[in-house]
């Protein structure tokens, strides 16, 4: 076996271990138990009393199979608001489309863009900045490959010179479906 094949095998085992934590779920962003939130977050305002939400959209293609506990599949929505953690983890199945909503910041900084550390695993396919300061990004996971990517969202004050600094990080682990046979 070549050394790189062994490295990929170790990475795959670590990714599967991250999605199959001891509580039965993976590390879905924002949920205290590590499981995706059962209620849809679409159309609901961000509240500071409620934990940040990450949920799979309804539909037959979006619901994870019993063997995919903890990893979102199909469509997922991650909403980030003021006061939420600046770093989250998300386990996703191949082909998952993630809708990342970045609520307006309370400081003078504005969201500038979204970048992926590994576009081969998670690619940014859409970016929109609303007039109220809310940013929307669409992320697509690899179709068949498994791996990890760090998605960063920098922010900066519009009237200050210099580069934007990372204000939010989403660590996405793409975990392929188990093979039979």
Short mmCIF file of N, CA, C and O in Angstrom, two decimals, residues 9-137:
data_model
loop_
_atom_site.label_atom_id
_atom_site.label_comp_id
_atom_site.label_asym_id
_atom_site.label_seq_id
_atom_site.Cartn_x
_atom_site.Cartn_y
_atom_site.Cartn_z
N UNK A 9 -6.86 6.58 4.24
CA UNK A 9 -7.61 5.65 5.08
C UNK A 9 -7.71 6.19 6.50
O UNK A 9 -8.78 6.12 7.13
N UNK A 10 -6.63 6.74 7.02
CA UNK A 10 -6.65 7.32 8.36
C UNK A 10 -7.60 8.52 8.40
O UNK A 10 -8.39 8.69 9.33
N UNK A 11 -7.56 9.37 7.36
CA UNK A 11 -8.46 10.52 7.31
C UNK A 11 -9.92 10.09 7.25
O UNK A 11 -10.79 10.70 7.89
N UNK A 12 -10.21 9.02 6.51
CA UNK A 12 -11.58 8.53 6.42
C UNK A 12 -12.05 7.99 7.76
O UNK A 12 -13.21 8.23 8.17
N UNK A 13 -11.19 7.27 8.47
CA UNK A 13 -11.56 6.73 9.78
C UNK A 13 -11.82 7.87 10.76
O UNK A 13 -12.79 7.85 11.53
N UNK A 14 -10.98 8.91 10.73
CA UNK A 14 -11.19 10.06 11.61
C UNK A 14 -12.48 10.80 11.27
O UNK A 14 -13.19 11.25 12.16
N UNK A 15 -12.79 10.92 9.99
CA UNK A 15 -14.03 11.59 9.60
C UNK A 15 -15.25 10.79 10.04
O UNK A 15 -16.24 11.36 10.53
N UNK A 16 -15.19 9.47 9.91
CA UNK A 16 -16.31 8.64 10.36
C UNK A 16 -16.44 8.69 11.88
O UNK A 16 -17.55 8.70 12.41
N UNK A 17 -15.33 8.74 12.57
CA UNK A 17 -15.39 8.84 14.03
C UNK A 17 -15.98 10.17 14.47
O UNK A 17 -16.71 10.25 15.46
N UNK A 18 -15.70 11.23 13.71
CA UNK A 18 -16.26 12.54 14.05
C UNK A 18 -17.77 12.57 13.86
O UNK A 18 -18.48 13.23 14.61
N UNK A 19 -18.26 11.85 12.86
CA UNK A 19 -19.71 11.84 12.61
C UNK A 19 -20.44 10.84 13.49
O UNK A 19 -21.63 10.96 13.71
N UNK A 20 -19.78 9.86 13.99
CA UNK A 20 -20.44 8.85 14.82
C UNK A 20 -20.01 8.97 16.27
O UNK A 20 -19.48 8.04 16.84
N UNK A 21 -20.23 10.13 16.86
CA UNK A 21 -19.82 10.37 18.25
C UNK A 21 -20.61 9.46 19.19
O UNK A 21 -21.61 8.85 18.83
N UNK A 22 -20.20 9.38 20.45
CA UNK A 22 -20.81 8.47 21.41
C UNK A 22 -22.26 8.79 21.72
O UNK A 22 -22.99 7.94 22.18
N UNK A 23 -22.71 10.02 21.50
CA UNK A 23 -24.11 10.36 21.78
C UNK A 23 -25.02 9.98 20.62
O UNK A 23 -26.20 10.30 20.64
N UNK A 24 -24.49 9.32 19.59
CA UNK A 24 -25.31 8.85 18.49
C UNK A 24 -25.41 9.86 17.38
O UNK A 24 -25.93 9.57 16.33
N UNK A 25 -24.90 11.04 17.54
CA UNK A 25 -24.99 12.04 16.49
C UNK A 25 -23.63 12.60 16.20
O UNK A 25 -22.69 12.44 16.94
N UNK A 26 -23.53 13.27 15.10
CA UNK A 26 -22.30 13.93 14.73
C UNK A 26 -22.27 15.30 15.35
O UNK A 26 -22.99 15.63 16.27
N UNK A 27 -21.44 16.13 14.81
CA UNK A 27 -21.31 17.47 15.35
C UNK A 27 -22.05 18.44 14.46
O UNK A 27 -21.46 19.12 13.65
N UNK A 28 -23.36 18.45 14.55
CA UNK A 28 -24.15 19.39 13.78
C UNK A 28 -24.02 20.76 14.42
O UNK A 28 -24.10 20.91 15.62
N UNK A 29 -23.81 21.75 13.59
CA UNK A 29 -23.51 23.09 14.09
C UNK A 29 -24.63 23.64 14.94
O UNK A 29 -25.78 23.64 14.55
N UNK A 30 -24.28 24.13 16.09
CA UNK A 30 -25.19 24.89 16.91
C UNK A 30 -26.09 24.10 17.83
O UNK A 30 -26.73 24.68 18.67
N UNK A 31 -26.17 22.81 17.71
CA UNK A 31 -27.06 22.05 18.56
C UNK A 31 -26.30 21.58 19.78
O UNK A 31 -25.24 21.00 19.66
N UNK A 32 -26.82 21.80 21.00
CA UNK A 32 -26.09 21.40 22.19
C UNK A 32 -25.84 19.89 22.25
O UNK A 32 -24.85 19.45 22.75
N UNK A 33 -26.78 19.09 21.75
CA UNK A 33 -26.62 17.65 21.81
C UNK A 33 -25.79 17.12 20.66
O UNK A 33 -25.45 15.95 20.63
N UNK A 34 -25.46 17.96 19.67
CA UNK A 34 -24.69 17.52 18.53
C UNK A 34 -25.56 17.03 17.39
O UNK A 34 -25.07 16.63 16.37
N UNK A 35 -26.88 17.03 17.59
CA UNK A 35 -27.79 16.58 16.53
C UNK A 35 -28.41 17.80 15.85
O UNK A 35 -28.58 18.83 16.48
N UNK A 36 -28.80 17.67 14.57
CA UNK A 36 -29.47 18.78 13.91
C UNK A 36 -30.78 19.12 14.60
O UNK A 36 -31.46 18.24 15.13
N UNK A 37 -31.14 20.36 14.60
CA UNK A 37 -32.37 20.82 15.22
C UNK A 37 -33.56 20.29 14.44
O UNK A 37 -33.57 20.36 13.22
N UNK A 38 -34.60 19.74 15.10
CA UNK A 38 -35.72 19.18 14.38
C UNK A 38 -36.60 20.22 13.72
O UNK A 38 -37.26 19.94 12.75
N UNK A 39 -36.64 21.44 14.25
CA UNK A 39 -37.51 22.44 13.63
C UNK A 39 -36.76 23.17 12.53
O UNK A 39 -35.57 23.41 12.63
N UNK A 40 -37.46 23.49 11.42
CA UNK A 40 -36.80 24.21 10.34
C UNK A 40 -36.51 25.65 10.77
O UNK A 40 -37.29 26.27 11.47
N UNK A 41 -35.36 26.16 10.34
CA UNK A 41 -34.98 27.51 10.73
C UNK A 41 -35.35 28.53 9.65
O UNK A 41 -35.06 29.69 9.80
N UNK A 42 -35.94 28.07 8.57
CA UNK A 42 -36.30 29.00 7.50
C UNK A 42 -37.46 29.87 7.95
O UNK A 42 -38.47 29.40 8.44
N UNK A 43 -37.30 31.17 7.80
CA UNK A 43 -38.37 32.11 8.11
C UNK A 43 -38.49 32.47 9.57
O UNK A 43 -39.37 33.24 9.93
N UNK A 44 -37.67 31.92 10.43
CA UNK A 44 -37.77 32.26 11.83
C UNK A 44 -36.70 33.28 12.17
O UNK A 44 -35.57 33.15 11.75
N UNK A 45 -37.04 34.31 12.94
CA UNK A 45 -36.04 35.31 13.28
C UNK A 45 -35.04 34.76 14.27
O UNK A 45 -35.35 33.87 15.05
N UNK A 46 -33.83 35.31 14.22
CA UNK A 46 -32.79 34.88 15.15
C UNK A 46 -33.09 35.44 16.53
O UNK A 46 -33.39 36.61 16.68
N UNK A 47 -33.05 34.58 17.53
CA UNK A 47 -33.29 35.00 18.90
C UNK A 47 -32.10 34.61 19.73
O UNK A 47 -31.52 33.55 19.54
N UNK A 48 -31.74 35.45 20.69
CA UNK A 48 -30.57 35.15 21.50
C UNK A 48 -30.88 34.08 22.54
O UNK A 48 -29.97 33.44 23.04
N UNK A 49 -32.16 33.83 22.88
CA UNK A 49 -32.49 32.83 23.88
C UNK A 49 -32.48 31.42 23.30
O UNK A 49 -32.42 30.46 24.02
N UNK A 50 -32.54 31.30 21.98
CA UNK A 50 -32.54 30.01 21.34
C UNK A 50 -31.15 29.70 20.81
O UNK A 50 -30.47 30.57 20.31
N UNK A 51 -30.70 28.43 20.88
CA UNK A 51 -29.37 28.11 20.36
C UNK A 51 -29.34 28.28 18.85
O UNK A 51 -30.38 28.20 18.20
N UNK A 52 -28.16 28.51 18.26
CA UNK A 52 -28.04 28.64 16.82
C UNK A 52 -28.58 27.38 16.15
O UNK A 52 -28.48 26.29 16.72
N UNK A 53 -29.11 27.53 14.96
CA UNK A 53 -29.77 26.38 14.35
C UNK A 53 -29.04 25.90 13.12
O UNK A 53 -28.45 26.66 12.39
N UNK A 54 -29.09 24.62 12.93
CA UNK A 54 -28.65 23.96 11.72
C UNK A 54 -29.65 22.84 11.51
O UNK A 54 -29.80 21.98 12.34
N UNK A 55 -30.35 22.89 10.41
CA UNK A 55 -31.36 21.86 10.22
C UNK A 55 -31.41 21.43 8.78
O UNK A 55 -31.09 22.19 7.87
N UNK A 56 -31.82 20.21 8.58
CA UNK A 56 -32.03 19.71 7.24
C UNK A 56 -33.44 20.11 6.82
O UNK A 56 -34.37 20.07 7.61
N UNK A 57 -33.58 20.53 5.58
CA UNK A 57 -34.90 20.92 5.09
C UNK A 57 -35.77 19.69 4.93
O UNK A 57 -35.28 18.57 4.80
N UNK A 58 -37.07 19.91 4.94
CA UNK A 58 -37.98 18.78 4.85
C UNK A 58 -38.00 18.23 3.43
O UNK A 58 -37.73 18.92 2.47
N UNK A 59 -38.35 16.98 3.31
CA UNK A 59 -38.41 16.34 2.01
C UNK A 59 -37.79 14.96 2.10
O UNK A 59 -36.97 14.68 2.96
N UNK A 60 -38.16 14.09 1.19
CA UNK A 60 -37.67 12.73 1.23
C UNK A 60 -36.17 12.68 0.98
O UNK A 60 -35.46 11.90 1.59
N UNK A 61 -35.66 13.50 0.08
CA UNK A 61 -34.24 13.46 -0.24
C UNK A 61 -33.40 14.11 0.85
O UNK A 61 -32.22 13.87 0.93
N UNK A 62 -34.00 14.93 1.69
CA UNK A 62 -33.23 15.66 2.69
C UNK A 62 -33.08 14.91 3.99
O UNK A 62 -32.19 15.20 4.76
N UNK A 63 -33.95 13.94 4.28
CA UNK A 63 -33.86 13.26 5.57
C UNK A 63 -32.76 12.22 5.52
O UNK A 63 -32.66 11.44 4.59
N UNK A 64 -31.91 12.20 6.55
CA UNK A 64 -30.82 11.24 6.55
C UNK A 64 -31.33 9.83 6.81
O UNK A 64 -32.33 9.63 7.47
N UNK A 65 -30.61 8.86 6.27
CA UNK A 65 -30.98 7.47 6.49
C UNK A 65 -30.59 7.07 7.91
O UNK A 65 -29.82 7.76 8.56
N UNK A 66 -31.12 5.95 8.42
CA UNK A 66 -30.80 5.54 9.78
C UNK A 66 -29.30 5.34 10.00
O UNK A 66 -28.80 5.57 11.07
N UNK A 67 -28.56 4.91 8.96
CA UNK A 67 -27.12 4.71 9.13
C UNK A 67 -26.35 6.03 9.07
O UNK A 67 -25.16 6.05 9.32
N UNK A 68 -27.02 7.12 8.72
CA UNK A 68 -26.36 8.41 8.57
C UNK A 68 -26.66 9.32 9.75
O UNK A 68 -26.77 10.53 9.60
N UNK A 69 -26.81 8.77 10.94
CA UNK A 69 -27.14 9.59 12.10
C UNK A 69 -26.06 10.63 12.34
O UNK A 69 -24.88 10.32 12.36
N UNK A 70 -26.50 11.86 12.52
CA UNK A 70 -25.58 12.94 12.82
C UNK A 70 -25.07 13.69 11.64
O UNK A 70 -24.55 14.78 11.79
N UNK A 71 -25.15 13.16 10.45
CA UNK A 71 -24.70 13.86 9.25
C UNK A 71 -25.91 14.32 8.45
O UNK A 71 -26.83 13.55 8.21
N UNK A 72 -25.91 15.60 8.07
CA UNK A 72 -27.02 16.11 7.29
C UNK A 72 -26.85 15.70 5.83
O UNK A 72 -25.74 15.50 5.35
N UNK A 73 -27.97 15.53 5.15
CA UNK A 73 -27.97 15.15 3.74
C UNK A 73 -29.04 15.93 3.03
O UNK A 73 -30.03 16.35 3.64
N UNK A 74 -28.87 16.12 1.75
CA UNK A 74 -29.85 16.86 0.96
C UNK A 74 -29.62 18.35 1.07
O UNK A 74 -28.66 18.87 0.55
N UNK A 75 -30.52 19.03 1.79
CA UNK A 75 -30.41 20.47 1.99
C UNK A 75 -30.25 20.76 3.48
O UNK A 75 -30.92 20.16 4.30
N UNK A 76 -29.36 21.69 3.79
CA UNK A 76 -29.14 22.08 5.19
C UNK A 76 -29.04 23.59 5.26
O UNK A 76 -28.61 24.24 4.30
N UNK A 77 -29.48 24.15 6.38
CA UNK A 77 -29.42 25.60 6.57
C UNK A 77 -28.69 25.89 7.88
O UNK A 77 -29.05 25.34 8.92
N UNK A 78 -27.67 26.72 7.81
CA UNK A 78 -26.92 27.13 8.99
C UNK A 78 -27.07 28.64 9.11
O UNK A 78 -26.73 29.39 8.19
N UNK A 79 -27.60 29.09 10.24
CA UNK A 79 -27.82 30.52 10.48
C UNK A 79 -26.89 30.97 11.59
O UNK A 79 -26.81 30.34 12.64
N UNK A 80 -26.19 32.08 11.36
CA UNK A 80 -25.27 32.64 12.33
C UNK A 80 -25.75 34.04 12.68
O UNK A 80 -25.96 34.87 11.79
N UNK A 81 -25.93 34.29 13.97
CA UNK A 81 -26.38 35.60 14.42
C UNK A 81 -25.42 36.19 15.43
O UNK A 81 -24.46 35.54 15.86
N UNK A 82 -25.65 37.44 15.82
CA UNK A 82 -24.79 38.06 16.83
C UNK A 82 -24.83 37.26 18.13
O UNK A 82 -25.88 36.81 18.56
N UNK A 83 -23.68 37.06 18.73
CA UNK A 83 -23.60 36.32 19.98
C UNK A 83 -23.45 34.83 19.81
O UNK A 83 -23.25 34.11 20.79
N UNK A 84 -23.54 34.31 18.60
CA UNK A 84 -23.35 32.88 18.35
C UNK A 84 -21.86 32.55 18.37
O UNK A 84 -21.02 33.43 18.18
N UNK A 85 -21.51 31.27 18.56
CA UNK A 85 -20.09 30.88 18.53
C UNK A 85 -19.45 31.23 17.18
O UNK A 85 -20.11 31.19 16.14
N UNK A 86 -18.17 31.58 17.22
CA UNK A 86 -17.48 31.99 15.99
C UNK A 86 -16.93 30.80 15.22
O UNK A 86 -16.42 30.98 14.12
N UNK A 87 -17.04 29.60 15.77
CA UNK A 87 -16.60 28.41 15.06
C UNK A 87 -17.60 27.29 15.31
O UNK A 87 -18.03 27.06 16.43
N UNK A 88 -17.98 26.60 14.22
CA UNK A 88 -18.91 25.48 14.30
C UNK A 88 -18.40 24.34 13.46
O UNK A 88 -17.61 24.52 12.55
N UNK A 89 -18.94 23.15 13.76
CA UNK A 89 -18.62 21.96 12.98
C UNK A 89 -19.92 21.42 12.39
O UNK A 89 -20.97 21.51 13.00
N UNK A 90 -19.80 20.83 11.20
CA UNK A 90 -20.95 20.26 10.53
C UNK A 90 -20.51 19.02 9.78
O UNK A 90 -19.53 19.06 9.03
N UNK A 91 -21.22 17.93 9.97
CA UNK A 91 -20.98 16.70 9.23
C UNK A 91 -22.04 16.61 8.14
O UNK A 91 -23.23 16.76 8.42
N UNK A 92 -21.61 16.42 6.89
CA UNK A 92 -22.53 16.40 5.77
C UNK A 92 -22.22 15.20 4.87
O UNK A 92 -21.08 14.73 4.82
N UNK A 93 -23.24 14.73 4.20
CA UNK A 93 -23.08 13.64 3.23
C UNK A 93 -22.74 14.24 1.87
O UNK A 93 -23.03 15.41 1.60
N UNK A 94 -22.12 13.44 0.97
CA UNK A 94 -21.81 13.96 -0.36
C UNK A 94 -23.05 14.46 -1.09
O UNK A 94 -24.13 13.88 -0.98
N UNK A 95 -22.91 15.55 -1.81
CA UNK A 95 -24.01 16.12 -2.56
C UNK A 95 -24.89 17.07 -1.77
O UNK A 95 -25.84 17.63 -2.31
N UNK A 96 -24.61 17.27 -0.50
CA UNK A 96 -25.41 18.16 0.34
C UNK A 96 -25.20 19.61 -0.07
O UNK A 96 -24.08 20.03 -0.36
N UNK A 97 -26.28 20.37 -0.10
CA UNK A 97 -26.21 21.81 -0.37
C UNK A 97 -26.49 22.53 0.95
O UNK A 97 -27.52 22.31 1.58
N UNK A 98 -25.56 23.36 1.36
CA UNK A 98 -25.66 24.08 2.64
C UNK A 98 -25.95 25.54 2.35
O UNK A 98 -25.23 26.18 1.60
N UNK A 99 -27.01 26.05 2.94
CA UNK A 99 -27.35 27.46 2.85
C UNK A 99 -26.86 28.14 4.12
O UNK A 99 -27.37 27.88 5.21
N UNK A 100 -25.84 28.98 3.99
CA UNK A 100 -25.24 29.67 5.12
C UNK A 100 -25.78 31.09 5.17
O UNK A 100 -25.63 31.84 4.21
N UNK A 101 -26.46 31.43 6.27
CA UNK A 101 -27.02 32.77 6.45
C UNK A 101 -26.26 33.46 7.58
O UNK A 101 -26.24 32.98 8.70
N UNK A 102 -25.62 34.57 7.25
CA UNK A 102 -24.85 35.35 8.22
C UNK A 102 -25.64 36.62 8.53
O UNK A 102 -25.76 37.52 7.70
N UNK A 103 -26.21 36.67 9.73
CA UNK A 103 -27.02 37.83 10.14
C UNK A 103 -26.13 39.06 10.30
O UNK A 103 -24.92 38.93 10.51
N UNK A 104 -26.70 40.27 10.25
CA UNK A 104 -25.90 41.49 10.40
C UNK A 104 -25.17 41.51 11.74
O UNK A 104 -25.68 41.05 12.75
N UNK A 105 -23.98 42.06 11.71
CA UNK A 105 -23.16 42.15 12.92
C UNK A 105 -23.56 43.37 13.74
O UNK A 105 -24.07 44.34 13.20
N UNK A 106 -23.31 43.32 15.06
CA UNK A 106 -23.66 44.44 15.92
C UNK A 106 -22.56 45.49 15.94
O UNK A 106 -22.81 46.65 16.28
N UNK A 107 -21.33 45.10 15.57
CA UNK A 107 -20.26 46.09 15.48
C UNK A 107 -20.31 46.75 14.10
O UNK A 107 -21.23 46.51 13.32
N UNK A 108 -19.35 47.55 13.78
CA UNK A 108 -19.35 48.29 12.52
C UNK A 108 -18.86 47.44 11.35
O UNK A 108 -18.82 47.91 10.22
N UNK A 109 -18.52 46.18 11.60
CA UNK A 109 -17.96 45.34 10.54
C UNK A 109 -19.05 44.76 9.66
O UNK A 109 -20.17 44.50 10.09
N UNK A 110 -18.70 44.54 8.39
CA UNK A 110 -19.61 43.95 7.41
C UNK A 110 -18.99 42.67 6.86
O UNK A 110 -17.78 42.56 6.72
N UNK A 111 -19.84 41.70 6.52
CA UNK A 111 -19.37 40.46 5.89
C UNK A 111 -18.83 40.80 4.51
O UNK A 111 -19.46 41.57 3.77
N UNK A 112 -17.68 40.24 4.15
CA UNK A 112 -17.09 40.56 2.85
C UNK A 112 -17.27 39.46 1.82
O UNK A 112 -17.60 39.74 0.68
N UNK A 113 -17.04 38.21 2.20
CA UNK A 113 -17.22 37.07 1.30
C UNK A 113 -17.10 35.78 2.10
O UNK A 113 -16.99 35.81 3.32
N UNK A 114 -17.13 34.65 1.41
CA UNK A 114 -16.97 33.34 2.04
C UNK A 114 -15.93 32.58 1.23
O UNK A 114 -16.00 32.56 -0.01
N UNK A 115 -14.99 31.96 1.92
CA UNK A 115 -13.91 31.24 1.26
C UNK A 115 -13.86 29.80 1.76
O UNK A 115 -14.10 29.54 2.94
N UNK A 116 -13.51 28.85 0.88
CA UNK A 116 -13.37 27.45 1.24
C UNK A 116 -11.90 27.06 1.15
O UNK A 116 -11.23 27.40 0.17
N UNK A 117 -11.41 26.36 2.17
CA UNK A 117 -10.01 25.94 2.17
C UNK A 117 -9.78 24.77 1.21
O UNK A 117 -8.65 24.56 0.77
N UNK A 118 -10.82 24.01 0.91
CA UNK A 118 -10.70 22.85 0.02
C UNK A 118 -11.91 22.79 -0.91
O UNK A 118 -12.87 22.08 -0.63
N UNK A 119 -11.86 23.54 -2.01
CA UNK A 119 -13.02 23.54 -2.93
C UNK A 119 -13.32 22.18 -3.54
O UNK A 119 -14.41 21.98 -4.05
N UNK A 120 -12.40 21.24 -3.48
CA UNK A 120 -12.67 19.91 -4.00
C UNK A 120 -13.69 19.18 -3.12
O UNK A 120 -14.42 18.32 -3.59
N UNK A 121 -13.79 19.56 -1.84
CA UNK A 121 -14.76 18.95 -0.94
C UNK A 121 -15.99 19.83 -0.71
O UNK A 121 -17.10 19.34 -0.67
N UNK A 122 -15.79 21.13 -0.52
CA UNK A 122 -16.89 22.08 -0.33
C UNK A 122 -16.57 23.31 -1.17
O UNK A 122 -15.54 23.96 -0.96
N UNK A 123 -17.45 23.63 -2.10
CA UNK A 123 -17.23 24.78 -2.98
C UNK A 123 -18.32 25.82 -2.73
O UNK A 123 -19.48 25.48 -2.49
N UNK A 124 -17.92 27.09 -2.75
CA UNK A 124 -18.87 28.19 -2.60
C UNK A 124 -19.44 28.48 -3.98
O UNK A 124 -18.73 28.86 -4.89
N UNK A 125 -20.76 28.27 -4.14
CA UNK A 125 -21.38 28.46 -5.45
C UNK A 125 -22.24 29.71 -5.53
O UNK A 125 -22.68 30.06 -6.62
N UNK A 126 -22.48 30.35 -4.41
CA UNK A 126 -23.30 31.56 -4.45
C UNK A 126 -22.98 32.48 -3.28
O UNK A 126 -22.61 32.03 -2.20
N UNK A 127 -23.10 33.77 -3.52
CA UNK A 127 -22.85 34.78 -2.48
C UNK A 127 -23.75 35.98 -2.75
O UNK A 127 -23.83 36.46 -3.88
N UNK A 128 -24.44 36.42 -1.71
CA UNK A 128 -25.31 37.60 -1.84
C UNK A 128 -25.26 38.37 -0.53
O UNK A 128 -25.34 37.79 0.55
N UNK A 129 -25.16 39.68 -0.63
CA UNK A 129 -25.16 40.55 0.53
C UNK A 129 -26.38 41.47 0.42
O UNK A 129 -26.49 42.25 -0.52
N UNK A 130 -27.30 41.35 1.39
CA UNK A 130 -28.49 42.18 1.38
C UNK A 130 -28.18 43.59 1.88
O UNK A 130 -27.14 43.82 2.50
N UNK A 131 -29.10 44.51 1.63
CA UNK A 131 -28.90 45.90 2.05
C UNK A 131 -28.89 46.05 3.56
O UNK A 131 -28.27 46.97 4.09
N UNK A 132 -29.56 45.15 4.29
CA UNK A 132 -29.58 45.23 5.75
C UNK A 132 -28.33 44.65 6.40
O UNK A 132 -28.17 44.70 7.60
N UNK A 133 -27.41 44.07 5.61
CA UNK A 133 -26.18 43.52 6.13
C UNK A 133 -26.19 42.01 6.26
O UNK A 133 -25.18 41.41 6.63
N UNK A 134 -27.30 41.37 5.95
CA UNK A 134 -27.38 39.91 6.00
C UNK A 134 -26.69 39.34 4.77
O UNK A 134 -26.93 39.78 3.65
N UNK A 135 -25.83 38.35 4.98
CA UNK A 135 -25.12 37.70 3.88
C UNK A 135 -25.65 36.28 3.71
O UNK A 135 -25.96 35.60 4.69
N UNK A 136 -25.76 35.86 2.46
CA UNK A 136 -26.23 34.52 2.12
C UNK A 136 -25.18 33.85 1.25
O UNK A 136 -24.77 34.42 0.24
N UNK A 137 -24.78 32.65 1.62
CA UNK A 137 -23.83 31.88 0.81
C UNK A 137 -24.39 30.49 0.59
O UNK A 137 -25.05 29.92 1.45
#
